[in-house]
Amino acid sequence: MATIYEVSKLAGVSLATVSRVMNNNTPVKESTRRKVLDAMAQLDYRPNSIAQSLASNRSNSIGVLVSELHGPFYGAMLTGIEAEFRAAGKHVIITAGHSDLATEQDGIDFLQSRNCDALILHVEAVSDDYLLQLAAGDTPFVLLNRHIPAIADRCISLNNELGGYLATRHLLQQGHRQIAYIAGPMWKTDARDRYHGHQRALAEYQLTADPALFFEGDFRETGGSKGLESLLQSGKTFSALVCANDEMASGAITAARELGLNIPQQLSVMGYDNVNFAYYTYPKLSTIDYPISAMGQMAARWVLREVYQQESNEVQQLFEPVLISRDSVLAAT
Amino acid sequence: MATIYEVSKLAGVSLATVSRVMNNNTPVKESTRRKVLDAMAQLDYRPNSIAQSLASNRSNSIGVLVSELHGPFYGAMLTGIEAEFRAAGKHVIITAGHSDLATEQDGIDFLQSRNCDALILHVEAVSDDYLLQLAAGDTPFVLLNRHIPAIADRCISLNNELGGYLATRHLLQQGHRQIAYIAGPMWKTDARDRYHGHQRALAEYQLTADPALFFEGDFRETGGSKGLESLLQSGKTFSALVCANDEMASGAITAARELGLNIPQQLSVMGYDNVNFAYYTYPKLSTIDYPISAMGQMAARWVLREVYQQESNEVQQLFEPVLISRDSVLAAT
DNA sequence: TTGTAAGCGTTATCAA
DNA sequence: TTGATAACGCTTACAA
């Protein structure tokens, strides 16, 4: 592999000049530039990005920490992020935090030790304080799907409370009054926010959430199926169910069918996220749209703007959920 | 950020000694080691991985190129890869090839320019010749889901033909004789292999594939739905359908339902891949298990063994698909 | 067992 | 507009 030194020799100029034409940040005489470019082509020269990083203190790499690498939600998010950076010639180092405190902190350490220019974090276990402290350090970062007022300028988030409200209000508007709820893990902010929205909608109809109709799931299919079974066993009747995400809704629907319940005739079900497969469940899932891919893209743009000074991009930080009405909800009889 | 120099000063030893305790590759007196470790702790020293890479000519990073970042298939694959590397302290740079020739080549260039120690490639558009040439270069790489005899030692693949055979044979054994087929894009090897397996199974029953019962899809839900509609319009009757992957099967099932077809009573459906959601479709999808997460893990181990000399890990390169029988297939009447 | 010093391939500061 | 040359933070002969 040719080095800048060989290029400079072949072109008959100094190292510095070669560097200048590469980075074209300093004027170089056209004829000199040509000589250098020719030499580069002739040697099939590729700059060593490691050496560039060491000298310039810039790695052109962005660390991304997500809870999981699989699942429709994270997939869409990563796609949004990678596409934006790829186009900008930056690259992404991806690691998983598994919603676990130690693993998340570890992941952040790991990414920092790789000299990332910036971090995009989708963290759940780590505390606000920890992040505040991280913000005092000198690795810039954006938070995805989390809102911390003190560093609101680094947060890209969805109004989850509103989404929770919309889901339940939809059911109420369809005449349902006994509404069960399968939540995400309640230590997660988004799970709590969604549930608060649920409560607010109920309150508007002079209703309160019945603890017997509440189940805390895990945001995964099995959480939905177990949740439904448990709710049914409570003995309380309910005509509608809201699940805090689509995966649990899918699990709940499958479990309901196995128990001989007709969806939506005997039970209306709402999901949340509008992940790709929501259209392909049976019945098609009514849900709340979470524009996670766009939000990932915005996180990338934030970095491009704040860290790499690419002013061109508009960055939207606050997103609003939208109700998607499909076939899993029926008016109450 | 403290450097190795400051550590050496504080510990009262030379740079080299500090380096030695970090890499513990050379014996260091226990008391010296302690002094160094203390100094490191005191300064909260973190080695600069960029400088390490430049000096050692090792980046400790592995480039991963997959077709997409989303979708259940790639999600599982990335999870398998990342978990293995994370445990080994290596990190992954992930980029997407989108099954497009230029984008894939570009991605490979990109990863090489980042000085990856090795590459894991899930490429579809790039030619065998191109890969053979790449193999002649000096960046080691493994191929996932692709088999090229000349470099078989770098390939981790599933016997896709066998899977296709198993899927169709299952239907034949259930008494089906008119079997439609929705394929993946036929320029992709795996799509072709699966189809060949289908043909072989038919041949065993003295049948041949009917072109009117063939549709070339795109491995996505919409391919399945469009495929089913198109097959139905052909006027030919069929009692079973095999789809070359689960996503198309899901799309086909949804479309069938909309057209008033009962699954599996009026139409049996087979999928392929056994992605996570296959258990949550209605009816539960009978499919062919593709252990993609394990295969991703093996690709990672291959790298660990071949590139980082970690001999400990066994690497399995050839995988066999297995039939998963669930509810979407019924015996022919 | 430890220290010295020469790289690794760039960028960036100064002069010229 | 160009050239010397000192960083950047570490690894690794080679000596001691």
XYZ file of C-alpha atoms (C1' of nucleotides) in Angstrom:
698
model
C 0.000 0.000 0.000
C 1.448 3.296 -1.108
C 1.940 6.029 1.460
C 1.766 9.760 1.183
C 5.531 9.762 1.158
C 5.791 7.730 -2.019
C 3.218 9.925 -3.650
C 5.196 13.025 -2.772
C 8.369 11.525 -4.160
C 6.740 10.495 -7.416
C 5.067 13.870 -7.806
C 8.231 15.709 -6.854
C 6.588 17.723 -4.097
C 6.599 17.685 -0.321
C 4.449 15.617 1.989
C 2.605 18.730 3.005
C 1.541 19.500 -0.510
C 0.128 16.066 -1.040
C -1.810 16.411 2.166
C -3.102 19.734 0.934
C -4.470 18.406 -2.283
C -6.124 15.559 -0.413
C -7.884 17.830 1.992
C -8.058 20.785 -0.328
C -8.175 23.240 2.485
C -5.219 25.337 1.298
C -4.770 26.730 -2.201
C -2.482 24.642 -4.388
C -1.341 25.641 -7.851
C -3.360 23.814 -10.458
C -0.344 22.305 -12.170
C 0.984 20.971 -8.868
C -2.385 19.548 -8.012
C -2.453 17.678 -11.290
C 0.996 16.194 -10.696
C -0.081 14.992 -7.277
C -3.357 13.595 -8.495
C -1.548 11.743 -11.262
C 0.925 10.272 -8.835
C -1.891 9.168 -6.576
C -3.728 7.490 -9.399
C -0.577 5.817 -10.636
C 0.163 4.342 -7.231
C -3.477 3.615 -6.481
C -2.936 5.547 -3.302
C -5.481 5.273 -0.486
C -5.020 7.451 2.545
C -4.627 5.513 5.770
C -7.590 6.585 7.802
C -6.006 5.497 11.056
C -3.049 7.794 10.547
C -5.380 10.573 9.527
C -7.330 10.097 12.700
C -4.289 10.140 14.895
C -2.929 13.292 13.343
C -6.189 15.147 13.048
C -7.813 13.872 16.204
C -10.913 12.988 14.186
C -11.972 9.446 13.553
C -14.888 10.108 11.215
C -16.698 7.387 13.007
C -19.839 7.613 15.064
C -20.654 5.188 17.824
C -24.198 3.899 17.979
C -25.545 2.116 21.000
C -28.947 0.489 20.709
C -30.701 -1.922 22.999
C -30.837 -4.705 20.440
C -29.641 -5.276 16.921
C -32.674 -7.283 15.959
C -36.346 -6.511 16.077
C -38.315 -4.366 13.670
C -37.951 -1.268 15.777
C -34.180 -1.157 16.013
C -33.762 -2.328 12.464
C -35.655 0.656 11.164
C -33.709 2.950 13.435
C -30.309 1.680 12.359
C -31.286 1.908 8.731
C -32.165 5.571 9.170
C -28.873 6.304 10.871
C -26.583 4.375 8.590
C -28.048 5.734 5.372
C -27.460 9.300 6.439
C -23.878 8.739 7.539
C -22.905 6.588 4.653
C -23.853 9.388 2.306
C -21.613 11.691 4.296
C -18.640 9.321 4.184
C -18.758 8.723 7.917
C -19.006 5.318 9.395
C -20.888 3.743 12.167
C -19.702 1.492 14.949
C -22.664 -0.325 16.349
C -23.000 -2.046 19.654
C -25.831 -3.364 21.805
C -26.768 -2.399 25.361
C -29.451 -5.035 26.013
C -31.334 -2.657 28.313
C -28.873 -3.598 31.006
C -27.052 -1.076 33.151
C -23.591 -2.602 33.112
C -23.789 -3.513 29.452
C -24.875 -0.035 28.497
C -22.108 1.691 30.448
C -19.676 -0.782 29.068
C -20.875 -0.051 25.558
C -20.398 3.657 26.043
C -16.888 3.117 27.401
C -16.164 0.865 24.504
C -17.302 3.404 21.941
C -15.406 6.192 23.635
C -12.256 4.144 23.653
C -12.624 3.788 19.911
C -12.334 7.551 19.614
C -15.717 8.093 18.091
C -16.330 11.673 17.111
C -19.837 11.408 18.480
C -22.282 8.944 19.977
C -25.889 8.181 19.234
C -27.418 6.535 22.238
C -30.591 4.600 22.667
C -30.116 3.767 26.307
C -32.677 2.711 28.827
C -30.957 1.440 31.935
C -28.475 4.220 32.470
C -29.648 7.052 34.735
C -30.312 10.663 33.828
C -27.499 11.661 36.154
C -25.069 9.434 34.394
C -25.991 11.027 31.091
C -25.748 14.507 32.538
C -22.256 13.701 33.639
C -21.454 12.258 30.263
C -22.682 15.503 28.758
C -20.092 17.339 30.812
C -17.364 15.269 29.160
C -16.120 16.012 25.713
C -17.627 13.351 23.535
C -20.726 14.849 21.932
C -23.785 12.629 21.901
C -27.480 12.600 21.032
C -30.152 10.694 22.868
C -32.719 8.831 20.869
C -36.119 8.112 22.361
C -35.369 9.817 25.628
C -36.002 13.283 26.901
C -33.922 14.904 29.614
C -34.928 18.540 30.063
C -31.472 19.734 31.146
C -29.994 18.562 27.877
C -33.057 18.876 25.686
C -30.895 20.110 22.832
C -29.365 16.650 22.596
C -32.608 14.725 22.651
C -34.612 13.368 19.790
C -37.823 12.030 21.095
C -41.403 11.144 20.486
C -44.246 12.349 22.617
C -44.975 8.930 24.027
C -47.562 10.180 26.446
C -49.581 11.552 23.569
C -49.343 8.242 21.746
C -50.618 6.386 24.768
C -53.431 8.878 25.008
C -54.378 8.505 21.355
C -54.446 4.724 21.553
C -56.809 4.601 24.481
C -58.935 7.511 23.295
C -59.498 5.676 20.048
C -60.878 2.737 21.954
C -63.026 4.986 24.125
C -64.407 6.699 21.073
C -65.391 3.307 19.755
C -67.484 2.845 22.854
C -65.169 0.628 24.880
C -65.213 1.202 28.606
C -63.449 -1.821 30.036
C -59.972 -1.548 28.682
C -57.114 -3.774 29.718
C -53.508 -2.681 29.422
C -50.320 -4.615 28.801
C -47.430 -2.298 29.567
C -43.744 -2.448 28.821
C -41.292 -2.799 31.696
C -42.342 0.082 33.903
C -38.807 1.070 34.776
C -38.459 2.229 31.185
C -39.476 5.818 30.585
C -41.303 5.177 27.352
C -43.344 2.402 28.934
C -44.351 4.738 31.747
C -45.132 7.645 29.426
C -47.376 5.523 27.292
C -49.220 4.328 30.319
C -49.686 7.860 31.585
C -51.285 8.750 28.284
C -53.597 5.814 28.762
C -54.594 7.118 32.171
C -55.187 10.609 30.857
C -57.547 9.341 28.168
C -59.457 7.313 30.729
C -59.711 10.326 32.993
C -61.298 12.328 30.196
C -64.068 9.780 30.229
C -64.311 9.828 34.020
C -62.676 6.412 34.189
C -59.684 5.202 36.145
C -57.344 2.379 35.318
C -58.271 -0.835 37.041
C -55.238 -2.575 38.551
C -56.830 -5.924 37.781
C -56.732 -5.006 34.108
C -53.059 -4.129 34.105
C -50.165 -6.369 33.221
C -46.501 -5.456 33.022
C -44.929 -7.133 29.997
C -41.512 -7.061 28.416
C -42.110 -5.421 25.022
C -41.784 -8.830 23.357
C -44.228 -11.318 21.882
C -44.160 -13.557 24.905
C -44.994 -10.630 27.145
C -48.152 -10.136 25.126
C -49.236 -13.751 25.224
C -48.535 -14.181 28.918
C -50.184 -10.861 29.604
C -53.392 -11.830 27.876
C -53.608 -15.120 29.684
C -53.031 -13.471 33.003
C -55.623 -10.769 32.361
C -58.190 -13.335 31.387
C -57.557 -15.282 34.549
C -58.266 -12.229 36.649
C -61.932 -12.880 36.011
C -62.608 -9.247 35.154
C -64.194 -8.729 31.767
C -62.843 -6.300 29.205
C -63.778 -5.572 25.628
C -60.543 -3.934 24.557
C -56.845 -4.249 25.157
C -54.066 -1.800 24.556
C -50.558 -3.137 24.280
C -47.584 -0.841 24.747
C -45.985 -2.087 21.537
C -46.806 -4.051 18.421
C -44.806 -7.097 19.341
C -46.777 -7.631 22.507
C -49.977 -6.972 20.584
C -49.000 -9.686 18.149
C -48.304 -12.093 20.987
C -51.582 -11.217 22.658
C -53.553 -11.772 19.470
C -51.979 -15.160 18.929
C -52.714 -16.172 22.497
C -56.287 -14.911 22.245
C -56.870 -16.998 19.171
C -55.587 -20.069 20.900
C -58.028 -19.468 23.689
C -60.854 -19.248 21.194
C -61.349 -15.488 21.401
C -62.315 -13.737 18.204
C -60.342 -10.616 17.405
C -61.720 -7.999 17.013
C -65.304 -9.221 17.509
C -64.781 -10.279 21.089
C -61.737 -8.199 21.865
C -60.377 -5.058 20.252
C -56.595 -4.694 20.325
C -54.369 -1.652 19.896
C -50.629 -1.804 19.317
C -47.927 0.850 19.399
C -44.971 1.624 17.076
C -46.439 0.669 13.713
C -43.549 -1.593 12.941
C -43.311 -3.026 9.508
C -45.112 -6.278 10.230
C -48.132 -4.617 11.830
C -49.783 -4.604 8.437
C -49.333 -8.341 8.086
C -50.784 -9.579 11.315
C -54.312 -10.944 11.366
C -56.296 -8.927 11.844
C -54.233 -5.977 10.632
C -53.110 -4.113 13.662
C -54.490 -0.730 14.636
C -51.570 1.074 16.186
C -49.713 4.299 16.858
C -47.141 5.336 14.325
C -43.639 5.847 15.670
C -41.468 7.339 12.910
C -38.336 5.692 14.236
C -36.477 5.559 10.960
C -36.916 9.292 10.450
C -35.849 9.872 14.014
C -32.702 7.853 13.473
C -31.994 9.949 10.445
C -32.448 13.097 12.498
C -30.021 11.853 15.103
C -27.488 11.382 12.343
C -28.164 14.856 11.055
C -27.736 16.302 14.479
C -24.257 14.832 14.556
C -23.482 16.044 11.069
C -24.496 19.539 12.058
C -23.125 19.789 15.581
C -19.953 17.808 15.178
C -19.016 18.073 11.543
C -20.377 21.560 10.947
C -22.563 20.531 8.043
C -25.111 23.278 8.435
C -27.224 22.253 5.484
C -29.497 19.864 7.347
C -32.612 20.745 9.243
C -32.958 18.734 12.415
C -36.319 17.939 13.921
C -36.049 16.960 17.554
C -39.621 16.489 18.676
C -41.921 14.042 16.953
C -45.636 13.462 17.302
C -47.237 10.043 17.134
C -50.211 9.445 14.845
C -53.094 7.007 15.150
C -53.178 4.299 12.505
C -56.593 2.706 12.341
C -56.761 -0.772 10.845
C -58.729 -3.915 11.582
C -57.971 -4.985 15.138
C -60.398 -2.550 16.707
C -64.171 -2.746 16.408
C -66.832 -0.520 17.932
C -68.175 -1.842 21.213
C -71.599 -3.407 20.972
C -7.156 12.511 28.613
C -4.049 11.003 30.085
C -1.477 9.469 27.773
C 0.891 6.611 28.240
C 3.612 9.146 28.818
C 1.975 10.626 31.876
C 1.367 7.181 33.254
C 5.008 6.283 32.821
C 6.096 9.458 34.553
C 3.775 8.960 37.489
C 4.777 5.333 37.840
C 8.429 6.161 37.442
C 8.999 3.697 34.617
C 9.485 3.919 30.864
C 6.882 4.116 28.158
C 7.766 0.625 27.086
C 7.036 -0.829 30.481
C 3.627 0.740 30.584
C 2.920 -0.672 27.176
C 4.043 -4.053 28.397
C 1.692 -4.173 31.310
C -1.151 -3.100 29.056
C -0.533 -5.815 26.543
C 1.015 -8.226 28.984
C 3.007 -9.960 26.325
C 6.377 -9.569 28.068
C 7.156 -10.493 31.658
C 7.062 -7.524 34.041
C 8.064 -7.665 37.681
C 4.995 -7.835 39.860
C 5.920 -4.762 41.891
C 6.441 -2.730 38.727
C 3.171 -3.924 37.333
C 1.410 -2.748 40.446
C 2.977 0.691 40.249
C 1.881 1.034 36.650
C -1.620 -0.216 37.315
C -1.947 2.227 40.195
C -0.793 5.103 38.069
C -3.262 4.132 35.366
C -6.108 3.992 37.822
C -5.123 7.273 39.387
C -5.089 9.048 36.040
C -8.119 7.153 34.743
C -5.966 6.258 31.804
C -7.589 4.884 28.647
C -5.374 3.774 25.825
C -5.957 5.603 22.570
C -7.046 2.875 20.248
C -6.228 4.905 17.170
C -2.627 5.257 18.196
C -2.514 1.587 19.063
C -3.787 0.735 15.653
C -1.305 2.914 13.864
C 1.614 1.507 15.762
C 0.549 -2.100 15.661
C -1.060 -2.109 12.253
C -4.151 -3.682 13.779
C -7.424 -1.857 14.067
C -9.302 -4.431 16.126
C -12.294 -3.645 14.035
C -14.171 -5.917 11.690
C -16.180 -4.621 8.780
C -19.582 -6.149 8.256
C -21.502 -5.699 5.051
C -25.094 -6.889 4.978
C -27.818 -6.310 2.446
C -30.081 -4.492 4.872
C -29.954 -3.386 8.474
C -33.600 -4.097 9.077
C -35.696 -7.204 8.637
C -35.798 -10.191 10.961
C -33.210 -12.091 9.011
C -30.408 -9.539 9.118
C -31.272 -8.522 12.629
C -30.645 -12.027 13.878
C -27.461 -12.247 11.866
C -26.023 -9.005 13.208
C -26.890 -9.992 16.737
C -24.933 -13.212 16.350
C -21.930 -11.387 14.989
C -21.855 -8.508 17.408
C -22.252 -10.605 20.518
C -19.258 -12.740 19.643
C -16.989 -9.801 18.857
C -18.049 -7.685 21.737
C -17.019 -10.445 24.088
C -13.635 -10.493 22.390
C -13.170 -6.732 22.679
C -13.329 -6.235 18.933
C -15.751 -3.928 17.318
C -17.842 -3.990 14.229
C -18.325 -1.392 11.572
C -21.579 -2.117 9.855
C -22.699 -0.979 6.478
C -25.440 -1.925 4.037
C -25.117 -3.145 0.451
C -28.783 -3.082 -0.533
C -28.272 -6.006 -2.920
C -26.920 -3.519 -5.406
C -23.661 -3.997 -7.287
C -22.272 -0.498 -6.984
C -23.386 -0.110 -3.387
C -21.823 -3.406 -2.400
C -18.473 -2.649 -4.032
C -18.580 0.763 -2.515
C -19.255 -0.706 0.880
C -16.288 -3.013 0.586
C -14.028 -0.136 -0.456
C -15.342 1.862 2.411
C -14.631 -0.847 4.950
C -11.177 -1.466 3.552
C -10.340 2.199 3.755
C -11.194 2.042 7.440
C -8.402 -0.473 7.925
C -10.597 -3.271 9.102
C -8.652 -6.321 10.156
C -11.208 -8.509 8.444
C -14.513 -8.369 6.643
C -17.705 -10.350 7.003
C -19.660 -10.113 3.822
C -23.227 -10.930 3.043
C -23.134 -9.859 -0.569
C -25.468 -10.782 -3.343
C -24.829 -8.567 -6.328
C -21.081 -8.808 -6.534
C -19.738 -11.556 -8.810
C -17.781 -14.642 -7.831
C -14.878 -13.310 -9.855
C -14.853 -10.102 -7.944
C -14.707 -12.016 -4.686
C -11.991 -14.275 -5.967
C -9.945 -11.221 -6.780
C -10.687 -9.767 -3.378
C -9.443 -13.021 -1.878
C -6.138 -12.458 -3.619
C -5.758 -9.148 -1.797
C -4.679 -8.933 1.796
C -7.808 -8.169 3.712
C -9.135 -11.456 5.074
C -12.867 -11.997 4.724
C -15.614 -14.572 5.238
C -18.663 -14.982 3.093
C -21.980 -15.506 4.763
C -24.776 -17.307 2.949
C -22.762 -17.875 -0.169
C -20.692 -20.753 -1.374
C -17.828 -20.364 -3.815
C -15.965 -23.656 -4.230
C -12.570 -22.071 -4.955
C -12.638 -20.326 -1.590
C -14.801 -22.764 0.307
C -12.671 -22.278 3.400
C -13.998 -18.733 3.657
C -17.640 -19.610 3.205
C -20.276 -20.130 5.836
C -23.389 -21.342 4.204
C -26.610 -23.226 4.467
C -27.613 -25.989 2.155
C -30.390 -23.994 0.559
C -31.171 -26.592 -2.027
C -31.897 -29.092 0.703
C -34.186 -26.626 2.433
C -36.135 -26.090 -0.755
C -36.379 -29.818 -1.150
C -37.619 -30.331 2.399
C -40.285 -27.679 2.074
C -41.795 -29.132 -1.055
C -41.393 -32.728 0.027
C -43.336 -31.931 3.176
C -46.234 -30.748 1.045
C -46.002 -33.752 -1.215
C -46.036 -36.050 1.762
C -49.222 -34.371 2.886
C -50.756 -35.364 -0.402
C -50.495 -32.098 -2.286
C -49.822 -32.405 -6.005
C -50.545 -28.970 -7.367
C -47.985 -26.776 -5.695
C -47.418 -23.153 -6.565
C -44.101 -21.439 -5.910
C -43.232 -17.847 -5.091
C -39.500 -17.469 -5.540
C -37.023 -14.829 -4.480
C -35.287 -12.758 -7.142
C -33.847 -15.469 -9.338
C -30.553 -13.678 -9.863
C -29.799 -14.404 -6.229
C -28.098 -17.701 -5.600
C -30.107 -18.621 -2.550
C -33.355 -18.010 -4.401
C -32.209 -20.273 -7.220
C -30.944 -22.980 -4.890
C -34.191 -23.105 -3.009
C -36.074 -23.412 -6.222
C -33.852 -26.225 -7.412
C -34.643 -28.104 -4.235
C -38.309 -27.600 -5.007
C -37.815 -29.106 -8.446
C -35.929 -32.060 -7.078
C -38.701 -32.901 -4.649
C -41.263 -32.688 -7.420
C -39.158 -34.931 -9.598
C -39.125 -37.574 -6.900
C -42.869 -37.688 -7.247
C -42.698 -37.740 -11.037
C -43.895 -34.184 -11.222
C -42.443 -31.143 -12.918
C -42.804 -27.515 -11.970
C -45.578 -25.812 -13.866
C -44.481 -22.382 -15.158
C -48.016 -21.119 -14.638
C -47.624 -21.854 -10.935
C -44.386 -19.915 -10.596
C -43.980 -16.329 -9.549
C -40.741 -14.427 -8.994
C -41.037 -12.253 -5.909
C -38.691 -9.978 -4.024
C -38.277 -11.691 -0.644
C -40.551 -9.080 0.926
C -44.147 -9.069 2.095
C -45.406 -7.299 -0.984
C -43.788 -9.899 -3.194
C -45.851 -12.527 -1.437
C -49.135 -10.683 -1.742
C -48.622 -9.755 -5.376
C -47.448 -13.259 -6.087
C -50.522 -14.878 -4.673
C -52.829 -12.592 -6.614
C -50.965 -13.246 -9.794
C -50.987 -17.013 -9.288
C -54.693 -17.004 -8.615
C -55.330 -15.053 -11.786
C -53.514 -17.653 -13.837
C -56.662 -19.761 -13.556
C -54.683 -22.868 -12.618
C -55.734 -24.474 -9.374
C -53.305 -25.366 -6.621
C -53.765 -26.650 -3.101
C -50.407 -25.626 -1.716
C -47.940 -22.797 -2.014
C -44.306 -22.630 -1.088
C -42.763 -19.236 -0.562
C -39.012 -18.801 -0.695
C -39.011 -16.916 2.592
C -41.232 -16.192 5.564
C -41.842 -12.580 4.725
C -43.348 -13.465 1.379
C -45.334 -16.231 3.045
C -46.736 -13.707 5.462
C -47.682 -11.389 2.617
C -49.281 -14.236 0.695
C -51.326 -15.331 3.684
C -52.608 -11.822 4.248
C -53.528 -11.472 0.595
C -55.211 -14.887 0.584
C -57.348 -13.913 3.522
C -58.429 -10.735 1.807
C -59.528 -12.780 -1.166
C -61.589 -14.993 1.091
C -59.311 -18.018 0.972
C -59.036 -20.061 4.137
C -55.538 -20.938 5.211
C -54.703 -23.791 5.570
C -58.081 -25.406 4.727
C -58.147 -24.154 1.163
C -54.465 -23.495 0.736
C -51.429 -24.833 2.541
C -48.482 -22.478 2.811
C -44.805 -23.127 3.527
C -42.314 -20.421 4.419
C -38.521 -20.430 4.672
C -36.079 -19.014 7.250
C -38.091 -19.474 10.439
C -37.668 -15.858 11.375
C -38.773 -14.803 14.782
C -42.273 -13.709 13.816
C -43.143 -16.950 12.000
C -44.585 -18.232 15.236
C -46.892 -15.254 15.509
C -48.529 -15.254 12.130
C -51.969 -16.728 11.731
C -51.938 -19.550 11.158
C -48.530 -20.258 12.614
C -46.167 -20.707 9.767
C -44.697 -24.046 8.792
C -41.242 -23.257 7.552
C -37.628 -24.237 7.144
C -35.278 -23.291 9.919
C -32.326 -21.159 8.893
C -29.978 -20.813 11.868
C -28.794 -17.407 10.774
C -27.857 -16.131 14.192
C -25.608 -19.131 14.793
C -24.122 -18.681 11.350
C -23.338 -15.057 12.102
C -21.651 -16.195 15.257
C -19.596 -18.691 13.285
C -18.487 -16.012 10.878
C -17.273 -14.027 13.842
C -15.452 -17.040 15.208
C -13.835 -17.658 11.865
C -12.367 -14.186 12.066
C -11.296 -14.654 15.651
C -9.487 -17.828 14.704
C -8.012 -16.921 11.321
C -7.175 -13.314 11.972
C -6.669 -13.005 15.696
C -5.257 -16.478 16.275
C -7.797 -17.382 18.920
C -7.703 -21.092 18.374
C -10.179 -21.947 21.068
C -13.274 -21.717 18.932
C -14.684 -24.439 16.771
C -16.040 -23.112 13.518
C -18.842 -24.830 11.683
C -19.001 -23.783 8.066
C -21.792 -25.881 6.590
C -25.271 -25.814 8.030
C -28.291 -27.960 7.349
C -31.827 -26.638 7.279
C -34.552 -28.355 9.272
C -38.268 -28.607 8.652
C -40.461 -26.821 11.188
C -44.002 -28.058 10.997
C -46.670 -25.734 12.377
C -50.211 -24.827 11.368
C -50.103 -23.423 7.866
C -50.004 -26.800 6.164
C -52.863 -29.292 6.126
C -53.063 -32.699 4.463
C -54.673 -32.559 1.035
C -58.226 -33.871 0.938
C 13.277 -7.316 33.743
C 13.661 -2.674 32.014
C 14.911 1.467 29.069
C 15.992 3.864 24.562
C 14.564 5.163 20.412
C 12.847 4.380 15.854
C 8.930 3.958 13.560
C 3.469 3.883 12.091
C 1.206 7.596 8.045
C -0.860 11.448 8.560
C -1.860 16.710 9.790
C -0.589 21.281 10.918
C 2.499 25.048 12.300
C 6.010 27.949 10.767
C 8.953 29.930 7.673
C 10.330 30.868 3.328
C 2.100 28.663 -3.003
C 5.300 25.516 -1.028
C 8.640 22.920 2.167
C 10.650 21.453 6.776
C 9.515 19.478 10.688
C 7.278 18.674 14.914
C 3.528 16.526 16.722
C -0.353 12.580 17.358
C 0.006 8.202 21.248
C 1.349 4.049 20.894
C 4.313 -0.615 19.739
C 8.456 -3.003 19.290
C 13.153 -4.086 18.086
C 17.457 -3.699 20.251
C 20.376 -2.840 24.148
C 21.425 -2.883 28.677
